PDB file of C-alpha atoms in Angstrom:
ATOM      1  CA  MET A   1      42.186 236.269  46.831  1.00 37.00           C
ATOM      2  CA  CYS A   2      40.768 234.301  49.714  1.00 40.00           C
ATOM      3  CA  SER A   3      37.183 233.181  49.207  1.00 41.00           C
ATOM      4  CA  HIS A   4      36.333 234.045  52.795  1.00 46.00           C
ATOM      5  CA  LEU A   5      37.649 236.745  55.099  1.00 45.00           C
ATOM      6  CA  PRO A   6      36.687 236.013  58.723  1.00 47.00           C
ATOM      7  CA  PRO A   7      35.597 238.961  60.884  1.00 47.00           C
ATOM      8  CA  ARG A   8      38.338 240.879  62.722  1.00 49.00           C
ATOM      9  CA  VAL A   9      41.114 239.122  60.852  1.00 58.00           C
ATOM     10  CA  HIS A  10      44.468 240.930  60.900  1.00 78.00           C
ATOM     11  CA  GLY A  11      46.941 241.407  58.068  1.00 80.00           C
ATOM     12  CA  ALA A  12      49.429 238.960  59.579  1.00 87.00           C
ATOM     13  CA  GLU A  13      46.717 236.315  59.945  1.00 87.00           C
ATOM     14  CA  LEU A  14      45.574 236.831  56.358  1.00 87.00           C
ATOM     15  CA  ALA A  15      49.157 236.495  55.119  1.00 90.00           C
ATOM     16  CA  SER A  16      49.636 233.390  57.242  1.00 92.00           C
ATOM     17  CA  GLY A  17      46.651 231.787  55.537  1.00 91.00           C
ATOM     18  CA  TYR A  18      48.194 232.511  52.154  1.00 91.00           C
ATOM     19  CA  VAL A  19      51.536 231.077  53.292  1.00 95.00           C
ATOM     20  CA  ASP A  20      49.788 227.864  54.313  1.00 94.00           C
ATOM     21  CA  ALA A  21      48.037 227.713  50.942  1.00 94.00           C
ATOM     22  CA  VAL A  22      51.314 228.224  49.081  1.00 94.00           C
ATOM     23  CA  ARG A  23      53.037 225.525  51.126  1.00 94.00           C
ATOM     24  CA  ASN A  24      50.242 223.113  50.278  1.00 94.00           C
ATOM     25  CA  VAL A  25      51.232 223.539  46.638  1.00 94.00           C
ATOM     26  CA  GLN A  26      54.978 223.921  47.157  1.00 94.00           C
ATOM     27  CA  PRO A  27      56.217 222.677  50.554  1.00 93.00           C
ATOM     28  CA  SER A  28      59.555 224.506  50.380  1.00 87.00           C
ATOM     29  CA  GLY A  29      61.123 227.538  48.682  1.00 79.00           C
ATOM     30  CA  GLU A  30      62.319 229.215  46.553  1.00 92.00           C
ATOM     31  CA  TYR A  31      59.162 231.325  46.683  1.00 95.00           C
ATOM     32  CA  HIS A  32      58.286 234.174  44.319  1.00 95.00           C
ATOM     33  CA  LEU A  33      55.598 236.539  45.583  1.00 96.00           C
ATOM     34  CA  LEU A  34      53.690 239.247  43.728  1.00 95.00           C
ATOM     35  CA  GLY A  35      50.796 241.409  44.812  1.00 92.00           C
ATOM     36  CA  TRP A  36      48.892 244.419  43.499  1.00 90.00           C
ATOM     37  CA  SER A  37      47.590 247.191  45.764  1.00 86.00           C
ATOM     38  CA  ALA A  38      46.635 245.692  49.133  1.00 84.00           C
ATOM     39  CA  GLY A  39      47.935 242.380  47.827  1.00 88.00           C
ATOM     40  CA  GLY A  40      51.423 243.860  47.657  1.00 91.00           C
ATOM     41  CA  THR A  41      51.376 244.596  51.376  1.00 91.00           C
ATOM     42  CA  ILE A  42      50.151 241.068  52.073  1.00 91.00           C
ATOM     43  CA  ALA A  43      52.884 239.630  49.812  1.00 94.00           C
ATOM     44  CA  LEU A  44      55.509 241.526  51.821  1.00 95.00           C
ATOM     45  CA  GLU A  45      54.089 240.177  55.085  1.00 94.00           C
ATOM     46  CA  MET A  46      54.186 236.678  53.605  1.00 95.00           C
ATOM     47  CA  ALA A  47      57.853 237.197  52.737  1.00 96.00           C
ATOM     48  CA  SER A  48      58.572 238.296  56.313  1.00 95.00           C
ATOM     49  CA  GLN A  49      56.871 235.204  57.714  1.00 94.00           C
ATOM     50  CA  LEU A  50      58.686 232.891  55.317  1.00 95.00           C
ATOM     51  CA  GLU A  51      61.994 234.546  56.141  1.00 93.00           C
ATOM     52  CA  GLU A  52      61.387 234.058  59.869  1.00 92.00           C
ATOM     53  CA  THR A  53      60.907 230.317  59.389  1.00 92.00           C
ATOM     54  CA  GLY A  54      64.075 229.992  57.303  1.00 93.00           C
ATOM     55  CA  ASP A  55      62.365 229.562  53.940  1.00 93.00           C
ATOM     56  CA  LEU A  56      64.035 230.889  50.820  1.00 94.00           C
ATOM     57  CA  VAL A  57      62.206 233.805  49.204  1.00 94.00           C
ATOM     58  CA  GLY A  58      63.329 234.316  45.633  1.00 93.00           C
ATOM     59  CA  SER A  59      61.577 237.592  44.898  1.00 93.00           C
ATOM     60  CA  VAL A  60      58.940 240.011  46.162  1.00 95.00           C
ATOM     61  CA  VAL A  61      57.160 242.202  43.626  1.00 96.00           C
ATOM     62  CA  MET A  62      54.769 244.922  44.768  1.00 96.00           C
ATOM     63  CA  LEU A  63      52.518 246.564  42.186  1.00 95.00           C
ATOM     64  CA  ASP A  64      51.636 250.075  43.360  1.00 93.00           C
ATOM     65  CA  ALA A  65      51.158 248.975  46.967  1.00 91.00           C
ATOM     66  CA  LEU A  66      50.474 251.856  49.361  1.00 88.00           C
ATOM     67  CA  LEU A  67      51.655 251.877  52.926  1.00 87.00           C
ATOM     68  CA  PRO A  68      48.753 251.462  55.375  1.00 81.00           C
ATOM     69  CA  GLU A  69      48.863 255.117  56.424  1.00 79.00           C
ATOM     70  CA  MET A  70      48.583 256.196  52.787  1.00 79.00           C
ATOM     71  CA  MET A  71      45.415 254.235  52.147  1.00 71.00           C
ATOM     72  CA  PRO A  72      42.063 256.063  52.147  1.00 63.00           C
ATOM     73  CA  SER A  73      40.039 255.770  55.331  1.00 59.00           C
ATOM     74  CA  VAL A  74      37.225 254.239  53.305  1.00 54.00           C
ATOM     75  CA  GLN A  75      37.726 252.382  50.039  1.00 58.00           C
ATOM     76  CA  ALA A  76      34.487 251.649  48.294  1.00 59.00           C
ATOM     77  CA  ALA A  77      34.048 248.512  46.244  1.00 62.00           C
ATOM     78  CA  PRO A  78      34.419 249.117  42.495  1.00 65.00           C
ATOM     79  CA  LYS A  79      31.319 249.484  40.373  1.00 70.00           C
ATOM     80  CA  PRO A  80      30.580 246.686  37.906  1.00 71.00           C
ATOM     81  CA  SER A  81      31.639 248.847  34.938  1.00 67.00           C
ATOM     82  CA  GLU A  82      35.020 249.562  36.579  1.00 68.00           C
ATOM     83  CA  LEU A  83      35.986 245.898  36.768  1.00 72.00           C
ATOM     84  CA  PHE A  84      37.027 245.572  33.120  1.00 68.00           C
ATOM     85  CA  ALA A  85      40.003 247.914  33.476  1.00 62.00           C
ATOM     86  CA  GLN A  86      41.011 246.391  36.795  1.00 61.00           C
ATOM     87  CA  ILE A  87      41.302 242.898  35.372  1.00 62.00           C
ATOM     88  CA  GLY A  88      42.803 244.000  32.069  1.00 59.00           C
ATOM     89  CA  LEU A  89      39.846 243.395  29.764  1.00 62.00           C
ATOM     90  CA  ALA A  90      38.284 245.578  27.090  1.00 58.00           C
ATOM     91  CA  GLU A  91      35.416 247.652  28.420  1.00 63.00           C
ATOM     92  CA  VAL A  92      31.970 247.160  26.952  1.00 63.00           C
ATOM     93  CA  GLU A  93      30.241 250.216  25.541  1.00 63.00           C
ATOM     94  CA  THR A  94      26.543 250.495  26.215  1.00 57.00           C
ATOM     95  CA  GLU A  95      23.916 253.114  25.513  1.00 51.00           C
ATOM     96  CA  THR A  96      21.474 251.640  27.984  1.00 52.00           C
ATOM     97  CA  ALA A  97      21.411 251.594  31.772  1.00 60.00           C
ATOM     98  CA  ALA A  98      24.527 251.078  33.899  1.00 76.00           C
ATOM     99  CA  LEU A  99      26.096 247.644  33.658  1.00 79.00           C
ATOM    100  CA  THR A 100      25.098 245.109  36.280  1.00 82.00           C
ATOM    101  CA  PHE A 101      27.131 242.230  37.723  1.00 82.00           C
ATOM    102  CA  VAL A 102      25.103 239.924  35.465  1.00 86.00           C
ATOM    103  CA  ASP A 103      26.245 241.906  32.402  1.00 83.00           C
ATOM    104  CA  VAL A 104      29.876 242.078  33.516  1.00 82.00           C
ATOM    105  CA  ALA A 105      30.103 238.390  34.473  1.00 84.00           C
ATOM    106  CA  ALA A 106      28.661 237.407  31.088  1.00 85.00           C
ATOM    107  CA  GLU A 107      31.189 239.600  29.248  1.00 83.00           C
ATOM    108  CA  ILE A 108      34.107 238.283  31.294  1.00 80.00           C
ATOM    109  CA  ARG A 109      33.043 234.732  30.484  1.00 85.00           C
ATOM    110  CA  ARG A 110      32.852 235.680  26.804  1.00 82.00           C
ATOM    111  CA  GLN A 111      36.299 237.290  26.740  1.00 80.00           C
ATOM    112  CA  THR A 112      38.130 234.760  28.927  1.00 79.00           C
ATOM    113  CA  GLY A 113      36.262 231.485  28.732  1.00 78.00           C
ATOM    114  CA  MET A 114      35.995 231.344  32.533  1.00 80.00           C
ATOM    115  CA  ASP A 115      32.602 229.654  32.483  1.00 83.00           C
ATOM    116  CA  PHE A 116      32.574 229.174  36.251  1.00 83.00           C
ATOM    117  CA  LEU A 117      32.354 232.924  36.880  1.00 81.00           C
ATOM    118  CA  SER A 118      28.792 233.832  37.819  1.00 86.00           C
ATOM    119  CA  ASP A 119      27.413 237.219  38.789  1.00 85.00           C
ATOM    120  CA  THR A 120      27.028 235.913  42.352  1.00 85.00           C
ATOM    121  CA  VAL A 121      30.700 234.954  42.586  1.00 80.00           C
ATOM    122  CA  LEU A 122      31.792 238.258  41.050  1.00 80.00           C
ATOM    123  CA  GLU A 123      29.656 240.359  43.373  1.00 78.00           C
ATOM    124  CA  SER A 124      30.851 238.369  46.389  1.00 76.00           C
ATOM    125  CA  VAL A 125      34.521 238.946  45.524  1.00 72.00           C
ATOM    126  CA  VAL A 126      34.003 242.651  44.824  1.00 73.00           C
ATOM    127  CA  GLY A 127      32.122 243.029  48.098  1.00 68.00           C
ATOM    128  CA  ARG A 128      35.263 242.048  49.993  1.00 69.00           C
ATOM    129  CA  VAL A 129      37.319 244.969  48.688  1.00 68.00           C
ATOM    130  CA  GLU A 130      36.287 247.296  51.504  1.00 68.00           C
ATOM    131  CA  LYS A 131      37.010 244.639  54.147  1.00 73.00           C
ATOM    132  CA  LEU A 132      40.410 243.798  52.655  1.00 73.00           C
ATOM    133  CA  SER A 133      41.250 247.504  52.532  1.00 73.00           C
ATOM    134  CA  ARG A 134      40.424 247.842  56.224  1.00 76.00           C
ATOM    135  CA  ILE A 135      42.552 244.821  57.120  1.00 76.00           C
ATOM    136  CA  VAL A 136      45.592 246.201  55.318  1.00 76.00           C
ATOM    137  CA  ARG A 137      45.014 249.741  56.589  1.00 77.00           C
ATOM    138  CA  ASP A 138      45.175 248.430  60.159  1.00 78.00           C
ATOM    139  CA  HIS A 139      48.279 246.359  59.435  1.00 83.00           C
ATOM    140  CA  THR A 140      51.748 247.390  60.629  1.00 84.00           C
ATOM    141  CA  PRO A 141      54.386 246.266  58.094  1.00 87.00           C
ATOM    142  CA  ARG A 142      57.474 244.615  59.566  1.00 87.00           C
ATOM    143  CA  ARG A 143      61.066 244.932  58.469  1.00 89.00           C
ATOM    144  CA  TYR A 144      61.991 242.568  55.625  1.00 93.00           C
ATOM    145  CA  SER A 145      65.692 242.155  54.881  1.00 91.00           C
ATOM    146  CA  GLY A 146      65.295 240.836  51.351  1.00 93.00           C
ATOM    147  CA  SER A 147      65.112 242.824  48.132  1.00 93.00           C
ATOM    148  CA  VAL A 148      61.831 244.127  46.732  1.00 95.00           C
ATOM    149  CA  GLU A 149      60.771 245.280  43.263  1.00 95.00           C
ATOM    150  CA  LEU A 150      58.263 248.135  43.546  1.00 96.00           C
ATOM    151  CA  PHE A 151      56.323 249.196  40.458  1.00 96.00           C
ATOM    152  CA  VAL A 152      54.709 252.606  40.899  1.00 95.00           C
ATOM    153  CA  ALA A 153      51.729 253.937  38.919  1.00 93.00           C
ATOM    154  CA  GLN A 154      53.147 257.100  37.376  1.00 93.00           C
ATOM    155  CA  HIS A 155      49.753 258.805  36.924  1.00 92.00           C
ATOM    156  CA  ASP A 156      49.093 258.703  40.679  1.00 89.00           C
ATOM    157  CA  LEU A 157      52.611 259.571  41.771  1.00 86.00           C
ATOM    158  CA  PRO A 158      51.813 263.220  42.700  1.00 87.00           C
ATOM    159  CA  GLU A 159      49.463 261.905  45.392  1.00 85.00           C
ATOM    160  CA  HIS A 160      52.054 259.471  46.790  1.00 84.00           C
ATOM    161  CA  ARG A 161      55.365 261.240  46.284  1.00 82.00           C
ATOM    162  CA  HIS A 162      57.100 259.589  49.259  1.00 88.00           C
ATOM    163  CA  LEU A 163      55.918 256.065  48.510  1.00 92.00           C
ATOM    164  CA  VAL A 164      59.338 254.698  47.530  1.00 93.00           C
ATOM    165  CA  GLU A 165      61.141 256.505  50.329  1.00 93.00           C
ATOM    166  CA  LYS A 166      58.809 255.073  52.966  1.00 92.00           C
ATOM    167  CA  TRP A 167      58.921 251.507  51.647  1.00 94.00           C
ATOM    168  CA  SER A 168      62.728 251.667  51.399  1.00 94.00           C
ATOM    169  CA  GLN A 169      62.859 252.161  55.161  1.00 93.00           C
ATOM    170  CA  LEU A 170      61.111 248.809  55.702  1.00 93.00           C
ATOM    171  CA  VAL A 171      62.856 246.480  53.251  1.00 94.00           C
ATOM    172  CA  GLY A 172      66.320 245.546  52.089  1.00 90.00           C
ATOM    173  CA  PRO A 173      67.374 246.739  48.634  1.00 92.00           C
ATOM    174  CA  LEU A 174      64.367 248.409  46.989  1.00 94.00           C
ATOM    175  CA  ARG A 175      64.276 248.741  43.215  1.00 93.00           C
ATOM    176  CA  PRO A 176      61.535 251.140  42.066  1.00 94.00           C
ATOM    177  CA  TYR A 177      60.144 251.468  38.549  1.00 94.00           C
ATOM    178  CA  LEU A 178      57.572 253.831  37.085  1.00 94.00           C
ATOM    179  CA  VAL A 179      54.779 252.382  34.962  1.00 94.00           C
ATOM    180  CA  ASP A 180      52.810 254.623  32.608  1.00 94.00           C
ATOM    181  CA  CYS A 181      49.401 253.942  34.118  1.00 91.00           C
ATOM    182  CA  SER A 182      47.073 254.717  37.017  1.00 88.00           C
ATOM    183  CA  HIS A 183      46.631 252.519  40.080  1.00 86.00           C
ATOM    184  CA  ALA A 184      43.482 250.903  38.666  1.00 81.00           C
ATOM    185  CA  GLU A 185      45.236 250.235  35.345  1.00 85.00           C
ATOM    186  CA  MET A 186      48.196 248.443  36.947  1.00 87.00           C
ATOM    187  CA  SER A 187      46.539 245.100  36.261  1.00 80.00           C
ATOM    188  CA  SER A 188      45.861 245.893  32.600  1.00 82.00           C
ATOM    189  CA  MET A 189      47.583 243.862  29.874  1.00 82.00           C
ATOM    190  CA  GLU A 190      49.710 246.855  28.862  1.00 87.00           C
ATOM    191  CA  ALA A 191      50.948 247.607  32.381  1.00 90.00           C
ATOM    192  CA  LEU A 192      51.611 243.964  33.194  1.00 90.00           C
ATOM    193  CA  ALA A 193      53.559 243.621  29.947  1.00 92.00           C
ATOM    194  CA  SER A 194      55.849 246.439  31.116  1.00 92.00           C
ATOM    195  CA  VAL A 195      56.260 244.765  34.506  1.00 94.00           C
ATOM    196  CA  ALA A 196      56.985 241.381  32.921  1.00 93.00           C
ATOM    197  CA  LYS A 197      59.594 242.893  30.603  1.00 92.00           C
ATOM    198  CA  VAL A 198      61.533 244.263  33.575  1.00 91.00           C
ATOM    199  CA  LEU A 199      61.359 241.030  35.538  1.00 90.00           C
ATOM    200  CA  VAL A 200      62.247 238.788  32.610  1.00 88.00           C
ATOM    201  CA  ASP A 201      64.835 240.922  30.794  1.00 82.00           C
ATOM    202  CA  ASN A 202      66.836 241.946  33.826  1.00 68.00           C
ATOM    203  CA  PRO A 203      65.800 240.578  37.240  1.00 57.00           C
ATOM    204  CA  GLN A 204      68.649 242.499  38.912  1.00 56.00           C
ATOM    205  CA  GLY A 205      66.925 245.820  38.565  1.00 48.00           C
ATOM    206  CA  VAL A 206      67.687 247.656  35.358  1.00 34.00           C
ATOM    207  CA  GLU A 207      65.566 250.577  34.192  1.00 36.00           C
ATOM    208  CA  SER A 208      62.316 249.490  32.564  1.00 35.00           C
ATOM    209  CA  GLU A 209      60.898 250.905  29.353  1.00 35.00           C
ATOM    210  CA  ALA A 210      58.215 252.727  31.364  1.00 37.00           C
ATOM    211  CA  GLY A 211      60.677 255.598  31.717  1.00 38.00           C
ATOM    212  CA  GLU A 212      64.282 256.355  30.817  1.00 38.00           C
ATOM    213  CA  SER A 213      65.077 257.153  34.438  1.00 37.00           C
ATOM    214  CA  ASN A 214      62.589 255.289  36.568  1.00 44.00           C
ATOM    215  CA  HIS A 215      64.321 256.015  39.852  1.00 43.00           C
ATOM    216  CA  ALA A 216      64.567 259.753  39.318  1.00 39.00           C
ATOM    217  CA  GLY A 217      61.826 261.745  40.995  1.00 39.00           C
ATOM    218  CA  VAL A 218      60.362 258.732  42.793  1.00 44.00           C
ATOM    219  CA  GLN A 219      60.642 259.471  46.505  1.00 41.00           C
TER     220      GLN A 219
END
């Protein structure tokens, strides 16, 4: 995630900044892009930009990314206590007052060893969720001719029944898979393990273990 989102930035501009950052690390493709939620939409825009400049895109993986028109008009930043599930860590039980960013940052440091993570950094990143949501909600996805792997949160599927159908109209071959989780749990260790198994075991799009017929009923 970018450390700074300038005011009035558009989705294409945000993706362009990520493309520049990727090229600083790897000047030429093959590029493999993955994004969760709004990050999936940005990853797809990055793929479109790379394709336009003749770069080779190896894969695009979208983790429960909603189309802009499916996103809520207002997406509030997660509460401190909700961050554990969203980054795949064990939640801390407490009988006292609600967890603060100080509490959560300390627990994340304890569980991960990321000593650089302060409550100030954590609160700053979380505070950008609403702005990032607005940027993606205002974005108009472009046609991308390459293939895309779309992992859909099965628990939220009733609310987004046409998610796969709509994305399939904007990309080349679309391979959808159901994952036994909610949107917020898509970044958990269990959900990511299911995603990794699909990508590693059969990158050409076989059914994943999240369901015996992942494509069925996903529209």
